[in-house]
Tab-separated table of C-alpha atoms in Angstrom:
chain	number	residue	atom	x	y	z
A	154	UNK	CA	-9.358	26.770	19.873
A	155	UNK	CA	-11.129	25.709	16.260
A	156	UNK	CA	-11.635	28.888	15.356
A	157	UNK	CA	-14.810	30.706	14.616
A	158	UNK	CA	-14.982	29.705	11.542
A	159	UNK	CA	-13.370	26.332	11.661
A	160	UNK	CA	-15.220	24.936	14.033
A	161	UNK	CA	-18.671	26.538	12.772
A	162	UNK	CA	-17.837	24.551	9.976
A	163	UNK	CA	-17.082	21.000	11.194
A	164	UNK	CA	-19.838	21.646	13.844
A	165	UNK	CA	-22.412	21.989	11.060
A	166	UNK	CA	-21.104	19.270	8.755
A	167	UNK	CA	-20.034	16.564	11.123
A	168	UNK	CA	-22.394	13.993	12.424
A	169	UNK	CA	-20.944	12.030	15.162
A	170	UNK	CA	-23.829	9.421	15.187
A	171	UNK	CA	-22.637	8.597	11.816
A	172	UNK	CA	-19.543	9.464	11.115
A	173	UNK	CA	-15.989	8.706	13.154
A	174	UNK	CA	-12.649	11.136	13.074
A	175	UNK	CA	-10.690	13.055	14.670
A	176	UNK	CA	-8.355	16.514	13.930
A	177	UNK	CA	-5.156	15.545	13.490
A	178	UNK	CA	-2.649	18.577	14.605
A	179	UNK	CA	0.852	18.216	15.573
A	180	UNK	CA	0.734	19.601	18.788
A	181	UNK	CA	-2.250	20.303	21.377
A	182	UNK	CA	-3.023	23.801	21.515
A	183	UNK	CA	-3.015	25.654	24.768
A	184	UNK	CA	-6.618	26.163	24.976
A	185	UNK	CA	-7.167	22.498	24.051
A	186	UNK	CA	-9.103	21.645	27.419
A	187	UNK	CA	-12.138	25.083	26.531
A	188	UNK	CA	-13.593	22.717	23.952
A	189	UNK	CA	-17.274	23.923	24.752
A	190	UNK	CA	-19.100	20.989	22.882
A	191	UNK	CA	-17.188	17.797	22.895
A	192	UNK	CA	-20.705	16.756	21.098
A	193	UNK	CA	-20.518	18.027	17.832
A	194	UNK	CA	-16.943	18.025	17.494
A	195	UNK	CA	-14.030	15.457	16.317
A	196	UNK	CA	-11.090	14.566	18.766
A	197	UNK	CA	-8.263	16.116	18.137
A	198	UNK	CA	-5.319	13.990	17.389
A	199	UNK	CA	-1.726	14.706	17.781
A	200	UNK	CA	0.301	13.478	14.835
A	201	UNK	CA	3.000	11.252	15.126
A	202	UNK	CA	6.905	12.829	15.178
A	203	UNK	CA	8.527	12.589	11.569
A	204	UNK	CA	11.587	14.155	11.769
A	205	UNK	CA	13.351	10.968	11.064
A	206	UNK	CA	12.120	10.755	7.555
A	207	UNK	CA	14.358	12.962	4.916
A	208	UNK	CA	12.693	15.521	2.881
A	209	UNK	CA	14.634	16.880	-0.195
A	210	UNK	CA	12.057	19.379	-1.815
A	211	UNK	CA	13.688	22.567	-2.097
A	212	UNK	CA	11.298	25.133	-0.754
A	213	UNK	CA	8.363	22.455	0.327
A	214	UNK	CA	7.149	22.137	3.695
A	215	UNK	CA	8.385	19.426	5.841
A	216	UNK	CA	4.837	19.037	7.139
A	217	UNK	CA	3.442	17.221	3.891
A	218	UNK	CA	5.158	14.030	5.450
A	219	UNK	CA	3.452	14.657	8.622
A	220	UNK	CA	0.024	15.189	6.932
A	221	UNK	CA	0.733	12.301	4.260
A	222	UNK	CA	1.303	9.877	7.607
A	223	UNK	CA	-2.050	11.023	8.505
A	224	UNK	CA	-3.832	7.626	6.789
A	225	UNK	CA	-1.348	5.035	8.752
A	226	UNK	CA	-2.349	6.873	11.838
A	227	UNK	CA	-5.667	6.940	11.178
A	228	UNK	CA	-5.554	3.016	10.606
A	229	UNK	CA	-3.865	2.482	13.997
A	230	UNK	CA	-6.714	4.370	15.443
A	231	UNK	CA	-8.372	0.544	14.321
A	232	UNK	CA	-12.067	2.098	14.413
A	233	UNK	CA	-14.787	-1.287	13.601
A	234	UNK	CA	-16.769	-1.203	10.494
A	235	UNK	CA	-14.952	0.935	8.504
A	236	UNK	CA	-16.069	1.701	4.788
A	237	UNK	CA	-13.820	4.780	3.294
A	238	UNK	CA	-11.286	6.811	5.087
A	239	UNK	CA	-11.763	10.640	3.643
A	240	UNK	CA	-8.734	13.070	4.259
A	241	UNK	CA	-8.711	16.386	3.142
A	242	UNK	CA	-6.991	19.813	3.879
A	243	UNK	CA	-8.318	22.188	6.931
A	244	UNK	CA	-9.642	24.278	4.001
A	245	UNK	CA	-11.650	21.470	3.104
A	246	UNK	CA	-15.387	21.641	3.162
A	247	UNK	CA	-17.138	18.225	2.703
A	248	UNK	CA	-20.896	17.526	1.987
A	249	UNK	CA	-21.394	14.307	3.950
A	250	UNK	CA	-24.838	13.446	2.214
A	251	UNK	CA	-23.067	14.128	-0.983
A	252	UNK	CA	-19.784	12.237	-0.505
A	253	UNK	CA	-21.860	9.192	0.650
A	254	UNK	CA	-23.774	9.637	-2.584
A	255	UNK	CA	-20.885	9.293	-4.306
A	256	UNK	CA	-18.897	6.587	-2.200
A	257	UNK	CA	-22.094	4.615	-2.737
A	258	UNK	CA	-21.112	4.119	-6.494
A	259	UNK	CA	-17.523	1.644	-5.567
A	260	UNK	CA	-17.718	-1.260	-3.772
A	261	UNK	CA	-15.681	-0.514	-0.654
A	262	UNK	CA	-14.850	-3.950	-0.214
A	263	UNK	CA	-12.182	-3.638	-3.016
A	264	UNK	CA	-8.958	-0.933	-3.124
A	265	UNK	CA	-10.397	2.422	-4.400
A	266	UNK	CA	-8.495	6.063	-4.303
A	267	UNK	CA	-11.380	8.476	-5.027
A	268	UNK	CA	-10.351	12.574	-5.641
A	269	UNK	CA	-10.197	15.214	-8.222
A	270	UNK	CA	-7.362	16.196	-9.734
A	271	UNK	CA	-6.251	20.230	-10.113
A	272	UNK	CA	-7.585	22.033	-12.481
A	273	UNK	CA	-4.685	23.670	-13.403
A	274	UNK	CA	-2.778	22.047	-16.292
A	275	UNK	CA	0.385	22.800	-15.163
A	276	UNK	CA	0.020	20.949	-11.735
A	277	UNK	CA	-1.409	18.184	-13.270
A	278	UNK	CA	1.930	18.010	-15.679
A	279	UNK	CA	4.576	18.145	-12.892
A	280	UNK	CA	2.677	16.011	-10.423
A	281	UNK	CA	0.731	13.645	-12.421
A	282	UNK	CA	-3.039	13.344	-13.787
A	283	UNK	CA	-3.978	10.615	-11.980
A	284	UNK	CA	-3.653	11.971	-8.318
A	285	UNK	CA	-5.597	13.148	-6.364
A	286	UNK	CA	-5.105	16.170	-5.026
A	287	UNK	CA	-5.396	17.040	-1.585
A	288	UNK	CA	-7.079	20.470	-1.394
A	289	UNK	CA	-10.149	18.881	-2.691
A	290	UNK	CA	-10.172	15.960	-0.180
A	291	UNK	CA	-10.067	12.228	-0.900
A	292	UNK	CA	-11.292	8.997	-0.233
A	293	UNK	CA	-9.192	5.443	0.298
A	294	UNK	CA	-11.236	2.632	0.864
A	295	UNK	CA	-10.832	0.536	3.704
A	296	UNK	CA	-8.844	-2.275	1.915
A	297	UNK	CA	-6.152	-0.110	0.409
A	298	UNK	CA	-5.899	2.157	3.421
A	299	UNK	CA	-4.718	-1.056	5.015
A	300	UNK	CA	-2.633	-1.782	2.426
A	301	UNK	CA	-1.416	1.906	2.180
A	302	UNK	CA	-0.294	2.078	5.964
A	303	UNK	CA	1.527	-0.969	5.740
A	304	UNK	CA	3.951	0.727	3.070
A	305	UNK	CA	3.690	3.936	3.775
A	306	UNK	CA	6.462	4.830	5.785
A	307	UNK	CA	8.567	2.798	3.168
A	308	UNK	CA	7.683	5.014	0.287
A	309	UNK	CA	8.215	8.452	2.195
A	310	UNK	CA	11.912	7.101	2.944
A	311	UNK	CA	11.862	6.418	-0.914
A	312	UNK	CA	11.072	9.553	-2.347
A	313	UNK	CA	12.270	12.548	0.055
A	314	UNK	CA	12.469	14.440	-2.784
A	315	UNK	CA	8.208	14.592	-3.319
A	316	UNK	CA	6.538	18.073	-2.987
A	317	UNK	CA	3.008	17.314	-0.969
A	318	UNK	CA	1.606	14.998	1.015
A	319	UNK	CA	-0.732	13.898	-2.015
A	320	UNK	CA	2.048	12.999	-3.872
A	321	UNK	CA	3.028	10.600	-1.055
A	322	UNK	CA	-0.123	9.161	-0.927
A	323	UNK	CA	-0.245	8.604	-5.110
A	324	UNK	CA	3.220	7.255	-5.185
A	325	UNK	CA	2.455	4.862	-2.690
């Protein structure tokens, strides 16, 4: 269902002792229920339907509302003692003891958006330099993410005519 490679990967990097989150996909797979290690795995999640939100991009993917969604749904999920949510693509490796190392610098009491931005000049000039872009991951702390999925679905009904999901998120 993961993968071989896929779920090699989040098998070796994900901790579920210490870390919470789940795989969001938009609909269950068919071998869904031959997860071997429920363990060392994240739940999968089935994302929420957004075909009632416009998208204008001509020759995007309807799917970057979907995946911007993705933080308001993983605020309803409500876990306790949350720090930083951290979203990134399924391309995207993460270093746990590294991204905690680096979390570790903000104070996750107050609103912080944490990425990199492309390094490609030309992306950075059509979408913006301060946004974070997805491909790399990113981190909202638990404050804004509040804030975020409260006005969230607002701001994709305001600008249908974004490319990606990380531009959502940015314009938000």
């Amino acid at each position: 269902m993961w993968g071989i490679e896929g779920g090699e990967i989040i098998k070796s990097h994900f901790m579920p002792r210490q870390m919470r989150g789940c795989v969001f996909l938009k609909s269950m797979p068919p071998n869904a229920t031959s997860r071997d290690d429920n363990s060392t795995l994240p739940p999968i999640c089935i994302s929420e339907d957004t075909s009632r939100f416009r998208y204008t991009y001509r020759g995007g993917l309807r799917s970057a509302i979907r995946v911007a969604r993705l933080i308001l749904e993983t605020v309803v999920l409500n876990h306790s003692n949350v720090r930083w949510y951290v979203f990134g693509d399924d391309d995207t490796v993460f270093f746990p003891e590294n991204l905690a190392k680096t979390l570790s610098k903000y104070d996750y009491r107050l609103c912080y958006y944490v990425g990199a931005g492309s390094e490609i000049y030309e992306q950075k000039k059509v979408f913006g330099f301060g946004m974070a872009f997805g491909g790399a991951g990113f981190a909202i702390s638990y404050p804004l993410a509040k804030v975020l999925a409260k006005v969230l679905d607002f701001c994709i009904d305001r600008y249908p005519h974004l490319y990606g999901s990380d531009s959502r998120v940015y314009s938000a």
